[in-house]
mmCIF file of C-alpha atoms in Angstrom:
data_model
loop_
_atom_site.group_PDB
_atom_site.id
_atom_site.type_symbol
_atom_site.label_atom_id
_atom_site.label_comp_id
_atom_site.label_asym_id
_atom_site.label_seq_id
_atom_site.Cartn_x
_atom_site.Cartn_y
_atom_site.Cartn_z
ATOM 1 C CA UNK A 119 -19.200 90.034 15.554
ATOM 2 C CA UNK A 120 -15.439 88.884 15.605
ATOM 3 C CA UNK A 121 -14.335 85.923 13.623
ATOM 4 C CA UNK A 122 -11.284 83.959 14.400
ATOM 5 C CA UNK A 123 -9.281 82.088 11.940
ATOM 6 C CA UNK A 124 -7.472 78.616 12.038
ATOM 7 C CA UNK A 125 -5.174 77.208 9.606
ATOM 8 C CA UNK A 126 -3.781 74.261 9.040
ATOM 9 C CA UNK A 127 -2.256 73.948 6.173
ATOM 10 C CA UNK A 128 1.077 75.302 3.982
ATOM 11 C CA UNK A 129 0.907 77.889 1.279
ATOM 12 C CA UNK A 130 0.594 76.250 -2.212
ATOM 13 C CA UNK A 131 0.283 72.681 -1.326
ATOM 14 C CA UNK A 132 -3.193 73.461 -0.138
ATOM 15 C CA UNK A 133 -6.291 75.621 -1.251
ATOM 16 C CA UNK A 134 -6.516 76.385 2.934
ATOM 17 C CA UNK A 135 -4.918 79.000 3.199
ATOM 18 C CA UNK A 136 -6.462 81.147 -0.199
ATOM 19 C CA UNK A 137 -9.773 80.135 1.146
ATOM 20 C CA UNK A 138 -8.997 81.589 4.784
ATOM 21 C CA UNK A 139 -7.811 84.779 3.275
ATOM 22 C CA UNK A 140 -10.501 85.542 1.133
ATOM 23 C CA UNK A 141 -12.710 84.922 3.675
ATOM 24 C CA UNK A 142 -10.911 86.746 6.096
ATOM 25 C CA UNK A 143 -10.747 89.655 3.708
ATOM 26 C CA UNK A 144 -14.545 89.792 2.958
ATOM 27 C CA UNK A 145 -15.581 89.520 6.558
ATOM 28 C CA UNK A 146 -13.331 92.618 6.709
ATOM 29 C CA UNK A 147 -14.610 94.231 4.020
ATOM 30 C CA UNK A 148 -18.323 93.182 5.224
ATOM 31 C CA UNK A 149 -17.602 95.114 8.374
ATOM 32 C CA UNK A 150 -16.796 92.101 10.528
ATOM 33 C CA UNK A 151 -13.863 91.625 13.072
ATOM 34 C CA UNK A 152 -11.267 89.698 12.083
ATOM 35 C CA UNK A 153 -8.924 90.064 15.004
ATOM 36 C CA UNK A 154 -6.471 87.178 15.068
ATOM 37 C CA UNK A 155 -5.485 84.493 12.295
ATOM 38 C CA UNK A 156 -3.717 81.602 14.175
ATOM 39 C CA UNK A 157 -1.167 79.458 12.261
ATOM 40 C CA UNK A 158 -0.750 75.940 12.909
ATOM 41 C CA UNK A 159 0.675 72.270 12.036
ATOM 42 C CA UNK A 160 2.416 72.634 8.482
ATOM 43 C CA UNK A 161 -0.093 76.533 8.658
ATOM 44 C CA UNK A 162 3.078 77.950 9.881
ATOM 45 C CA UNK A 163 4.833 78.030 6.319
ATOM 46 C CA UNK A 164 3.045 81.097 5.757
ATOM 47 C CA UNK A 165 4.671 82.886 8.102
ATOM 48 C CA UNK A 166 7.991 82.559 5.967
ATOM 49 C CA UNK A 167 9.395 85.632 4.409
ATOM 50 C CA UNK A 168 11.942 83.026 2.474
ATOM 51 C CA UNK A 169 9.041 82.586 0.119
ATOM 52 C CA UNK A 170 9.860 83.691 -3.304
ATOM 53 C CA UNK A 171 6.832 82.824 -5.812
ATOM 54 C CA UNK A 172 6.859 83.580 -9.840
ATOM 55 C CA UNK A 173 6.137 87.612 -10.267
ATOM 56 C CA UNK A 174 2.315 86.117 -11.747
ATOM 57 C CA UNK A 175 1.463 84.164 -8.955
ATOM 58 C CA UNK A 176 -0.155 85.360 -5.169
ATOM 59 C CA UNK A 177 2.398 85.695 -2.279
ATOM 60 C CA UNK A 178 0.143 83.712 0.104
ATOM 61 C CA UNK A 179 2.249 85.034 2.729
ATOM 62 C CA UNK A 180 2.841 88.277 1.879
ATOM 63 C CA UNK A 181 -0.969 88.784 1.039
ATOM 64 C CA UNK A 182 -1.390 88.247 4.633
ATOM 65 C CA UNK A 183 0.620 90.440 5.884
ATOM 66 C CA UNK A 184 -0.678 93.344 4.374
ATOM 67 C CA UNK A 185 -3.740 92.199 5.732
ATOM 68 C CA UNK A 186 -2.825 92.630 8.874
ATOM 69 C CA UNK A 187 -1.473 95.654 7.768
ATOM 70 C CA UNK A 188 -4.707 97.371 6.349
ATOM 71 C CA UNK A 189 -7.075 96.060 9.128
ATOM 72 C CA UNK A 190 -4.806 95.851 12.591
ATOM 73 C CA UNK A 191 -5.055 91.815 12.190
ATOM 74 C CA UNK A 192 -2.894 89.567 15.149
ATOM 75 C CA UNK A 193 -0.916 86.990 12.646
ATOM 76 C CA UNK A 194 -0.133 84.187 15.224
ATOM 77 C CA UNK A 195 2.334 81.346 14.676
ATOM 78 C CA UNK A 196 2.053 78.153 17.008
ATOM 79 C CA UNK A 197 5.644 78.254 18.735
ATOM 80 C CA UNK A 198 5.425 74.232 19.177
ATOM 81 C CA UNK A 199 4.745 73.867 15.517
ATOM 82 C CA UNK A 200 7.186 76.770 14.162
ATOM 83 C CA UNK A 201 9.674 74.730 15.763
ATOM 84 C CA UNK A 202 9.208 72.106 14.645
ATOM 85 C CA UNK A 203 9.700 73.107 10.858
ATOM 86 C CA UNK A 204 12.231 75.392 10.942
ATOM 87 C CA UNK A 205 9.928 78.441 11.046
ATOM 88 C CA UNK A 206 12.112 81.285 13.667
ATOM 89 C CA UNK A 207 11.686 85.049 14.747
ATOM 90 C CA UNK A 208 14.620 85.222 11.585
ATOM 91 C CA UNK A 209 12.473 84.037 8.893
ATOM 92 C CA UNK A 210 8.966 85.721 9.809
ATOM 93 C CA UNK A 211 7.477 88.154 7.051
ATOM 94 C CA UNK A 212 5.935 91.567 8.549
ATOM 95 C CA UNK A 213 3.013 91.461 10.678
ATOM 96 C CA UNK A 214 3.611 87.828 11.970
ATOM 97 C CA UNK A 215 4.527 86.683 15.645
ATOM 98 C CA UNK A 216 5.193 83.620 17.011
ATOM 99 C CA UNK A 217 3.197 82.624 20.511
ATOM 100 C CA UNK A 218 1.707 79.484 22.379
ATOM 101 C CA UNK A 219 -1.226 77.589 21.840
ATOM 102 C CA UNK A 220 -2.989 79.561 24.616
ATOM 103 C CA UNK A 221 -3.521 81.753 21.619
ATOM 104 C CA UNK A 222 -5.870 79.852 19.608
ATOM 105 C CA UNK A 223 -7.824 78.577 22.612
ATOM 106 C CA UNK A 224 -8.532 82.458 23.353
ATOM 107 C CA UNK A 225 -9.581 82.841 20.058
ATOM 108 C CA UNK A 226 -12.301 80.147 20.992
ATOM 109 C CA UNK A 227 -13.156 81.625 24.478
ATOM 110 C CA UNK A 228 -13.314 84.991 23.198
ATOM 111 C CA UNK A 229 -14.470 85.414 19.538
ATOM 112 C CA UNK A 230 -17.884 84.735 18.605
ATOM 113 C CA UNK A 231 -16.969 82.231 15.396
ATOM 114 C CA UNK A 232 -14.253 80.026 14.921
ATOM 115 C CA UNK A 233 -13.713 78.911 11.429
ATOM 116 C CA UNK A 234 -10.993 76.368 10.694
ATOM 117 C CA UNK A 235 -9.303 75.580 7.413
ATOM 118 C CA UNK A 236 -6.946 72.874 6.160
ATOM 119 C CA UNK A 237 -7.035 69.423 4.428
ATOM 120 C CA UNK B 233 5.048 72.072 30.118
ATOM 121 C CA UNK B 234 4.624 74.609 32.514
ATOM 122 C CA UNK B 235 2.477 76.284 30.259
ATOM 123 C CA UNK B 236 -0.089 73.744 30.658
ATOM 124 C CA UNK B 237 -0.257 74.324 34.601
ATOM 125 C CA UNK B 238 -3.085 76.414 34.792
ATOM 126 C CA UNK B 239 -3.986 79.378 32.119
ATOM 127 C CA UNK B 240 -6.481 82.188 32.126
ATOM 128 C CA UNK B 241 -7.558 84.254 29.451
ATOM 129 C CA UNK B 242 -9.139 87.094 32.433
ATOM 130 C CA UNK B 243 -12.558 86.756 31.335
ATOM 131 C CA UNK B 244 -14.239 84.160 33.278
ATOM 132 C CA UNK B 245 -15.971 82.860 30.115
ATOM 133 C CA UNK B 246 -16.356 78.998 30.235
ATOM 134 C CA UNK B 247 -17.193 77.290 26.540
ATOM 135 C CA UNK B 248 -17.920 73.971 25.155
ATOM 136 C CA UNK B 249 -15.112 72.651 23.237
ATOM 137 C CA UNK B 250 -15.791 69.523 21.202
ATOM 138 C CA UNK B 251 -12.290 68.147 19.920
ATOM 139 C CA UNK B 252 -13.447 65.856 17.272
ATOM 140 C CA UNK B 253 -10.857 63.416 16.061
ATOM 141 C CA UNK B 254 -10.952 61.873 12.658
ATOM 142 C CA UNK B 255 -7.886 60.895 11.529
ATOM 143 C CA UNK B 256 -5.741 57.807 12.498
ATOM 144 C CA UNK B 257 -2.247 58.742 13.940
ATOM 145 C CA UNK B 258 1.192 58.439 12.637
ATOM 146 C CA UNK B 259 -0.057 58.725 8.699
ATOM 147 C CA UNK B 260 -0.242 62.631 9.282
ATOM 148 C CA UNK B 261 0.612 64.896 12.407
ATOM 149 C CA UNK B 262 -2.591 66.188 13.129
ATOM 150 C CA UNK B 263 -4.134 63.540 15.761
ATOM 151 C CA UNK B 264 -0.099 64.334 17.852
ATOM 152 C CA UNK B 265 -0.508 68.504 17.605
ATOM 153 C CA UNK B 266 -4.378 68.161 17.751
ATOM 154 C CA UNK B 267 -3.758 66.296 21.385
ATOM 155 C CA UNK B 268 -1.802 69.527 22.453
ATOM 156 C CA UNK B 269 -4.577 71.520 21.835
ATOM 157 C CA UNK B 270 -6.709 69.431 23.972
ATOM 158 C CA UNK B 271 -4.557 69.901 26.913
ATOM 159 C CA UNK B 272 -4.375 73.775 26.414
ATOM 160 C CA UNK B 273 -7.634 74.211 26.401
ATOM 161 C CA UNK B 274 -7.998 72.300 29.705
ATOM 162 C CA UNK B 275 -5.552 74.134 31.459
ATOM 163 C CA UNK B 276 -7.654 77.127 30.208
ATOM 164 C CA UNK B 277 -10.378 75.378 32.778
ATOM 165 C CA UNK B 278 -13.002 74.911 29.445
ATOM 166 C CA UNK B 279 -15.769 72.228 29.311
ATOM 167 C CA UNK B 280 -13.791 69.537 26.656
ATOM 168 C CA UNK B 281 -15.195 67.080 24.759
ATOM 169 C CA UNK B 282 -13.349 64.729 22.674
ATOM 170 C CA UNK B 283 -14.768 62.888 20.307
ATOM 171 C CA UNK B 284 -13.123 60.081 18.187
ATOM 172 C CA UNK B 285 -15.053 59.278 14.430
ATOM 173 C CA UNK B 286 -13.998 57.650 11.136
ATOM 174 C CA UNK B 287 -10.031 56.879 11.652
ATOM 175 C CA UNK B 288 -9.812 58.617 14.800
ATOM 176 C CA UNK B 289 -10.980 55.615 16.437
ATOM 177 C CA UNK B 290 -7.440 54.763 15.321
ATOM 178 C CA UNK B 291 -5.920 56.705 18.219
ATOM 179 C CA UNK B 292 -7.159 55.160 20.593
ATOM 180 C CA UNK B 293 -5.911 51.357 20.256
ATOM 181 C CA UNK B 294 -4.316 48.990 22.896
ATOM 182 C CA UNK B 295 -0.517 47.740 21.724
ATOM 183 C CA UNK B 296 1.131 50.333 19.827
ATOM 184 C CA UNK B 297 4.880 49.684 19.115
ATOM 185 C CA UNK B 298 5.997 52.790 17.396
ATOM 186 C CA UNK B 299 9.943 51.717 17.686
ATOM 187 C CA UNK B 300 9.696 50.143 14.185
ATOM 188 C CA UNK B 301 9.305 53.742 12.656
ATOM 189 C CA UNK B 302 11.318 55.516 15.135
ATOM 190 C CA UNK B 303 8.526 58.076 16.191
ATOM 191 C CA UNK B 304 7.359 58.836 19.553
ATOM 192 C CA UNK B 305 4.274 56.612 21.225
ATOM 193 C CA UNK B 306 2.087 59.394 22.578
ATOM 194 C CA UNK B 307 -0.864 56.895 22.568
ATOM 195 C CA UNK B 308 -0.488 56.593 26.230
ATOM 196 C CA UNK B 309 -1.214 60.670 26.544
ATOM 197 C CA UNK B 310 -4.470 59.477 26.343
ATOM 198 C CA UNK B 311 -4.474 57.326 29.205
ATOM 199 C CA UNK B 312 -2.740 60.707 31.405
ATOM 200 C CA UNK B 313 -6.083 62.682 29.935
ATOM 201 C CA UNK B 314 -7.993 62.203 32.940
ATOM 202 C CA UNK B 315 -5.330 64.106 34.905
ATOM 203 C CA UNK B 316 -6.066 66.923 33.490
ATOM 204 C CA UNK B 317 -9.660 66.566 34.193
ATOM 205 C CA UNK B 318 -10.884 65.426 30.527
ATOM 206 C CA UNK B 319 -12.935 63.096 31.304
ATOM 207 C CA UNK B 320 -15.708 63.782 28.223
ATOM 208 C CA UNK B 321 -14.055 60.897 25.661
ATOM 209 C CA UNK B 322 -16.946 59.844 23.599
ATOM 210 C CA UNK B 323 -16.401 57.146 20.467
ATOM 211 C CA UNK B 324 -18.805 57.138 17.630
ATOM 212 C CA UNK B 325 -20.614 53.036 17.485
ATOM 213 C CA UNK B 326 -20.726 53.293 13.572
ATOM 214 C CA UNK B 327 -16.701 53.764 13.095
ATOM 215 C CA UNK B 328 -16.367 51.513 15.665
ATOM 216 C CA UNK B 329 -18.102 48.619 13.751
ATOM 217 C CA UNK B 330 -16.880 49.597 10.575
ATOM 218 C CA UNK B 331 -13.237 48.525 11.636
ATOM 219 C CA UNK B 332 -13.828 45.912 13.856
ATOM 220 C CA UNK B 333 -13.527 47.169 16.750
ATOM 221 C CA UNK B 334 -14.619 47.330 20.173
ATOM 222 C CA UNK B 335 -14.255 49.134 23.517
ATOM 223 C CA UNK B 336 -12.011 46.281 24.748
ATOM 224 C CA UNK B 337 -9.704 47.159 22.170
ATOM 225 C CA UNK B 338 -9.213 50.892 23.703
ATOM 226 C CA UNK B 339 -6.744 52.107 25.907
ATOM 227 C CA UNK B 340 -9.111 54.727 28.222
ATOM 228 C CA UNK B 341 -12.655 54.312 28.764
ATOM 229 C CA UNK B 342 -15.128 56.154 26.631
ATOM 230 C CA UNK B 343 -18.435 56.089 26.025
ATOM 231 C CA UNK B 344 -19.401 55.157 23.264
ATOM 232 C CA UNK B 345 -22.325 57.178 20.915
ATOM 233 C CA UNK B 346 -24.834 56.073 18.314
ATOM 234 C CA UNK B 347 -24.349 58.897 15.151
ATOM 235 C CA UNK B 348 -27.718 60.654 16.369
ATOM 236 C CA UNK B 349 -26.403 61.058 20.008
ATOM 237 C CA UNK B 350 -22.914 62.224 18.762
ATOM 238 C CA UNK B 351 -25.004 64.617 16.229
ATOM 239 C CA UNK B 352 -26.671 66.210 18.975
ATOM 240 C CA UNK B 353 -23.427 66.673 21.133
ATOM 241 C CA UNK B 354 -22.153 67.696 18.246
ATOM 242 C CA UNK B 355 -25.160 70.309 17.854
ATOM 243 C CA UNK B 356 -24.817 71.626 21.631
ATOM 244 C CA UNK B 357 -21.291 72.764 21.340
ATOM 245 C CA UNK B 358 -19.804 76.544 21.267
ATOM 246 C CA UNK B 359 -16.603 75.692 19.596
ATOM 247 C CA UNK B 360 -16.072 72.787 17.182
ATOM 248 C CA UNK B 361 -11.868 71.514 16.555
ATOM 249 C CA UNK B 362 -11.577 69.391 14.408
ATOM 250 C CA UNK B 363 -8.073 67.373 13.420
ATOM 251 C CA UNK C 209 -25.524 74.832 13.025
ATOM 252 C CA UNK C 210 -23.025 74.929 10.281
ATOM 253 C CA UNK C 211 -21.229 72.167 8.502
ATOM 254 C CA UNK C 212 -18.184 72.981 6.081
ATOM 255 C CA UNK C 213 -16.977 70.441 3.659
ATOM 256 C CA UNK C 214 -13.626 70.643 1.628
ATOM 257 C CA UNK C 215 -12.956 67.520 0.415
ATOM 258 C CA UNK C 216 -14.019 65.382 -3.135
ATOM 259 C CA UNK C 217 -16.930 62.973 -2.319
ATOM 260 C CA UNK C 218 -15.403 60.290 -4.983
ATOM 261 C CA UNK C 219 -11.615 60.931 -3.353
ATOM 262 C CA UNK C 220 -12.547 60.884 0.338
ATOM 263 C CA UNK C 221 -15.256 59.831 3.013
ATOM 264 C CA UNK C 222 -15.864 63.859 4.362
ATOM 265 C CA UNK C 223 -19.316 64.529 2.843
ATOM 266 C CA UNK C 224 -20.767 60.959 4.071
ATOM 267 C CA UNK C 225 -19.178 61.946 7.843
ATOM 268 C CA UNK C 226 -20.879 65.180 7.265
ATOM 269 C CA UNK C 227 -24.261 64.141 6.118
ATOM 270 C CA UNK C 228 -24.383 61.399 8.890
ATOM 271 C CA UNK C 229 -24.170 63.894 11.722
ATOM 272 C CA UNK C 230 -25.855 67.021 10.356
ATOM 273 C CA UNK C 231 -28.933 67.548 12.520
ATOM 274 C CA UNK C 232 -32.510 68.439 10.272
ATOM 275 C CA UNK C 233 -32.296 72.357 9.476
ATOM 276 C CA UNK C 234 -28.813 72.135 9.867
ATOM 277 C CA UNK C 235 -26.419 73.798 7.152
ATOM 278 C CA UNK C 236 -23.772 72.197 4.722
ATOM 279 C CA UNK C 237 -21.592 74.510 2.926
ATOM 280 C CA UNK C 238 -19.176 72.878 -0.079
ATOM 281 C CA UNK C 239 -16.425 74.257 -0.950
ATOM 282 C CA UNK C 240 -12.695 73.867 -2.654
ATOM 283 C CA UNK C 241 -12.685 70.152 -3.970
ATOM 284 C CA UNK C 242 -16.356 69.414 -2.527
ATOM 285 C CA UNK C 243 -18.228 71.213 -4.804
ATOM 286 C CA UNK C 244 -17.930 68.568 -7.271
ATOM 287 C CA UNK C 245 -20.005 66.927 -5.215
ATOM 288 C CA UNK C 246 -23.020 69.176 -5.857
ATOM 289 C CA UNK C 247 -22.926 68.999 -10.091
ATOM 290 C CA UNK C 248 -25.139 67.191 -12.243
ATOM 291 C CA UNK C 249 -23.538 63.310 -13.384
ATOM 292 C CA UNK C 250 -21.436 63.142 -9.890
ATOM 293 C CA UNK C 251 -21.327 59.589 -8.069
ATOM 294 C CA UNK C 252 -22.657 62.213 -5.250
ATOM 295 C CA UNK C 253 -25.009 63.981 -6.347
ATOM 296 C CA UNK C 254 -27.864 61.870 -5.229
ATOM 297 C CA UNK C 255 -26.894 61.805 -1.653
ATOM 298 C CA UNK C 256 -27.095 65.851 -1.837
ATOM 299 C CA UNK C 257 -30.313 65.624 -3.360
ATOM 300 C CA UNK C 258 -31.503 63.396 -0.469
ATOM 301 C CA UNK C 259 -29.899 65.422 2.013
ATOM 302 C CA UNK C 260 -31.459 68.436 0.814
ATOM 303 C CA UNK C 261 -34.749 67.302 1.823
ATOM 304 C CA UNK C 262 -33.801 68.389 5.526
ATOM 305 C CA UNK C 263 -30.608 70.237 5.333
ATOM 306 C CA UNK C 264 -29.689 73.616 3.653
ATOM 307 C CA UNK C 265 -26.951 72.454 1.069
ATOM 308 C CA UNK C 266 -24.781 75.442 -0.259
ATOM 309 C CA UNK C 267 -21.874 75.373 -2.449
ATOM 310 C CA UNK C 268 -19.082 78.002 -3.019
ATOM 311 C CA UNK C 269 -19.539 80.044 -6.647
ATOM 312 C CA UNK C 270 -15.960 80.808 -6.815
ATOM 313 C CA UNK C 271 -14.923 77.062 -6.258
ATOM 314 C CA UNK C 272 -17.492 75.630 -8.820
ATOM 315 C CA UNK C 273 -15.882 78.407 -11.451
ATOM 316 C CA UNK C 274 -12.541 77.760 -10.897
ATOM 317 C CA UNK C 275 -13.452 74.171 -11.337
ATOM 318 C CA UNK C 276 -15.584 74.781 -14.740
ATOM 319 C CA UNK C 277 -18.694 73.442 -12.726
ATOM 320 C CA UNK C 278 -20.426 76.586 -12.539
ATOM 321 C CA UNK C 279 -22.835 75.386 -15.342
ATOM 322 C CA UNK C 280 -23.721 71.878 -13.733
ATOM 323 C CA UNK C 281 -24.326 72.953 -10.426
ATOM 324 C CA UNK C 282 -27.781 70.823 -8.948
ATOM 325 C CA UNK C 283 -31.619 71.798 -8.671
ATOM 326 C CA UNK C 284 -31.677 72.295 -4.868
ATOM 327 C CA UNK C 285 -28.210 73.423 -4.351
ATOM 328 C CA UNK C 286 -27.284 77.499 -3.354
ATOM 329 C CA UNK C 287 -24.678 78.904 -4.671
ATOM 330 C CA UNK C 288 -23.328 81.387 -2.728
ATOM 331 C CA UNK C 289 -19.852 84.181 -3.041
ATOM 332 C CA UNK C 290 -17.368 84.451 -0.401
ATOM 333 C CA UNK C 291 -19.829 86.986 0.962
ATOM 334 C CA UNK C 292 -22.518 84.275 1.149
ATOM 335 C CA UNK C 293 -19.940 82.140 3.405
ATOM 336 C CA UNK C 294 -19.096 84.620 5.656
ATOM 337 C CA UNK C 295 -22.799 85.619 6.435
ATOM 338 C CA UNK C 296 -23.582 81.870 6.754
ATOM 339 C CA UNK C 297 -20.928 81.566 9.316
ATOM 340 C CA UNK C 298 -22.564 84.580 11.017
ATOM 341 C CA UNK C 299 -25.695 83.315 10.991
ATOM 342 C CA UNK C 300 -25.476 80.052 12.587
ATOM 343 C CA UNK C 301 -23.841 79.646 16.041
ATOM 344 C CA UNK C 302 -21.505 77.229 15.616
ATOM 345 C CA UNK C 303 -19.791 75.833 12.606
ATOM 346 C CA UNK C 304 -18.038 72.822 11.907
ATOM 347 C CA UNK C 305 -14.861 72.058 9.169
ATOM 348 C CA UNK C 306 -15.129 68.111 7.670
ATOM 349 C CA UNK C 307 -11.431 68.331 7.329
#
């Protein structure tokens, strides 16, 4: 069964985005398909590599991109949005990409679950 | 947008896409970048639903003036909806009454639901957005 | 189906939206600032009692912890792990975020 993911909210402002990755993670760990996370409104923020959090505190960001990196996960980043706030190919951390909406509708054509998360 | 001519994700697959709508606009962004979504997904030739509840029904009023606060109007994206064949706008009865309103005051037609009726489109759906 | 549900029932009008809607056998899942919502002494916790009567109510364990409400959670209510949300999200065929 695949699972996509949609956020809508920042890193740190929010709880969205720590609840979408632990989910995320334990559907991976559960065996589940987590093929594409799709970042949108202020969601894009995560996709900053700018981010520089205290040494005891998560990387929301990062955290996701070694996601991605252990389990082959698509990271996308609205373009529309991105734009919007500043968020460029420059500033992405590893993993992410930036692409159109078309993206997240897919995810809701193709996946069997779409779970949404923001404020 | 050219984007929005006509998409195709290759596998034929057609869904039911409820866009439900609960927020008023202008406050926060999501009932502008949630209406982009809505016109993706019809260019991706999907079965769309939206549905307007709680503050949504916000969105939807006649004589917006957004000059004042020096953002764009996109209230009358709504109206250009049915050119893009969404035609599915459904308005819960219960918000409705609970801020005065009535289908007079709207900019499109809708049809408007009773909270069982809009439970059970609700119910029916494959994909569930909600802004 | 199921319904998710994020927000504080004495903050915001998400859970009553919810409730309204959720068809009998239906699902709720609280979690992040909802679960409140489900603990003994909240302004809520009636209306989850009531609603349990024909909907499955289940509230995030990691949520209620985080919010020391792990001991009040109420008779009727499931607590479930991360693991418990992503199986309930498997489960039913549609799901639905009160955001």
């Amino acid at each position: 069964m695949q699972f996509g993911i949609l956020i809508n909210e920042g890193p740190y402002s929010h709880q969205a985005s720590d609840s979408a990755y632990l989910f995320a993670r334990t559907a991976l760990e559960k065996g589940y398909k987590v093929p594409r996370v799709f970042f949108y409104h202020d969601g894009v923020y995560n996709a900053s590599r700018l981010a520089t959090p205290p040494v005891d505190d998560r990387n929301v960001g990062a955290r996701w991109s070694k996601l991605a990196a252990d389990y082959g996960v698509d990271l996308v980043v609205c373009v529309a949005a991105a734009q919007r706030r500043g968020i460029t190919d420059g500033v992405l951390g590893d993993n992410y990409r930036i692409s159109g909406l078309g993206q997240l509708v897919e995810m809701g054509i193709q996946y069997d679950r779409l779970v949404t998360f923001g404020d | 947008m050219s984007e929005m001519d006509d998409m195709d994700d290759g596998s034929g697959i057609i869904k039911k896409f409820m866009f439900l709508n609960r927020k008023a606009p202008h406050g926060t962004v999501y009932a502008l970048e949630g209406l982009e979504v809505v016109l993706i997904t019809a260019a991706f030739d999907q079965d769309v639903s939206m549905v307007f509840t709680d503050d949504g029904v916000y969105q939807l009023i006649k004589g917006v003036d957004t000059k004042g606060i020096e953002v764009k109007d996109f209230s009358r994206t709504y109206r250009a909806l049915e050119g893009y064949d969404i035609e599915k706008l459904y308005v819960d009865q219960k918000s409705m009454d609970a801020r005065g309103l009535t289908e007079e005051d709207l900019i499109v037609d809708v049809t408007v639901l009773s909270v069982d009726e809009m439970a059970n489109l609700m119910a029916e759906q494959d994909v569930v957005i909600s802004f | 189906m199921l319904h998710i549900v994020n927000k504080s029932a004495t903050e915001r009008g998400a859970l009553d939206s919810c409730l309204s809607m959720a068809t009998k056998g239906s699902a709720v899942l609280l979690i992040e600032d909802a679960v409140y919502a489900a603990t003994n002494g909240n302004a809520a916790a009636a209306k989850i009692q009531a609603a349990a009567a024909d909907l499955k109510i289940y509230a995030l364990g990691p949520d209620l912890a985080a919010r020391g409400m792990a001991g009040r959670v109420l008779d009727g209510v499931n607590v479930v792990d991360y693991g418990g949300f992503v199986d309930l999200v498997a489960e039913h065929s549609n799901c639905q975020s009160w955001l």
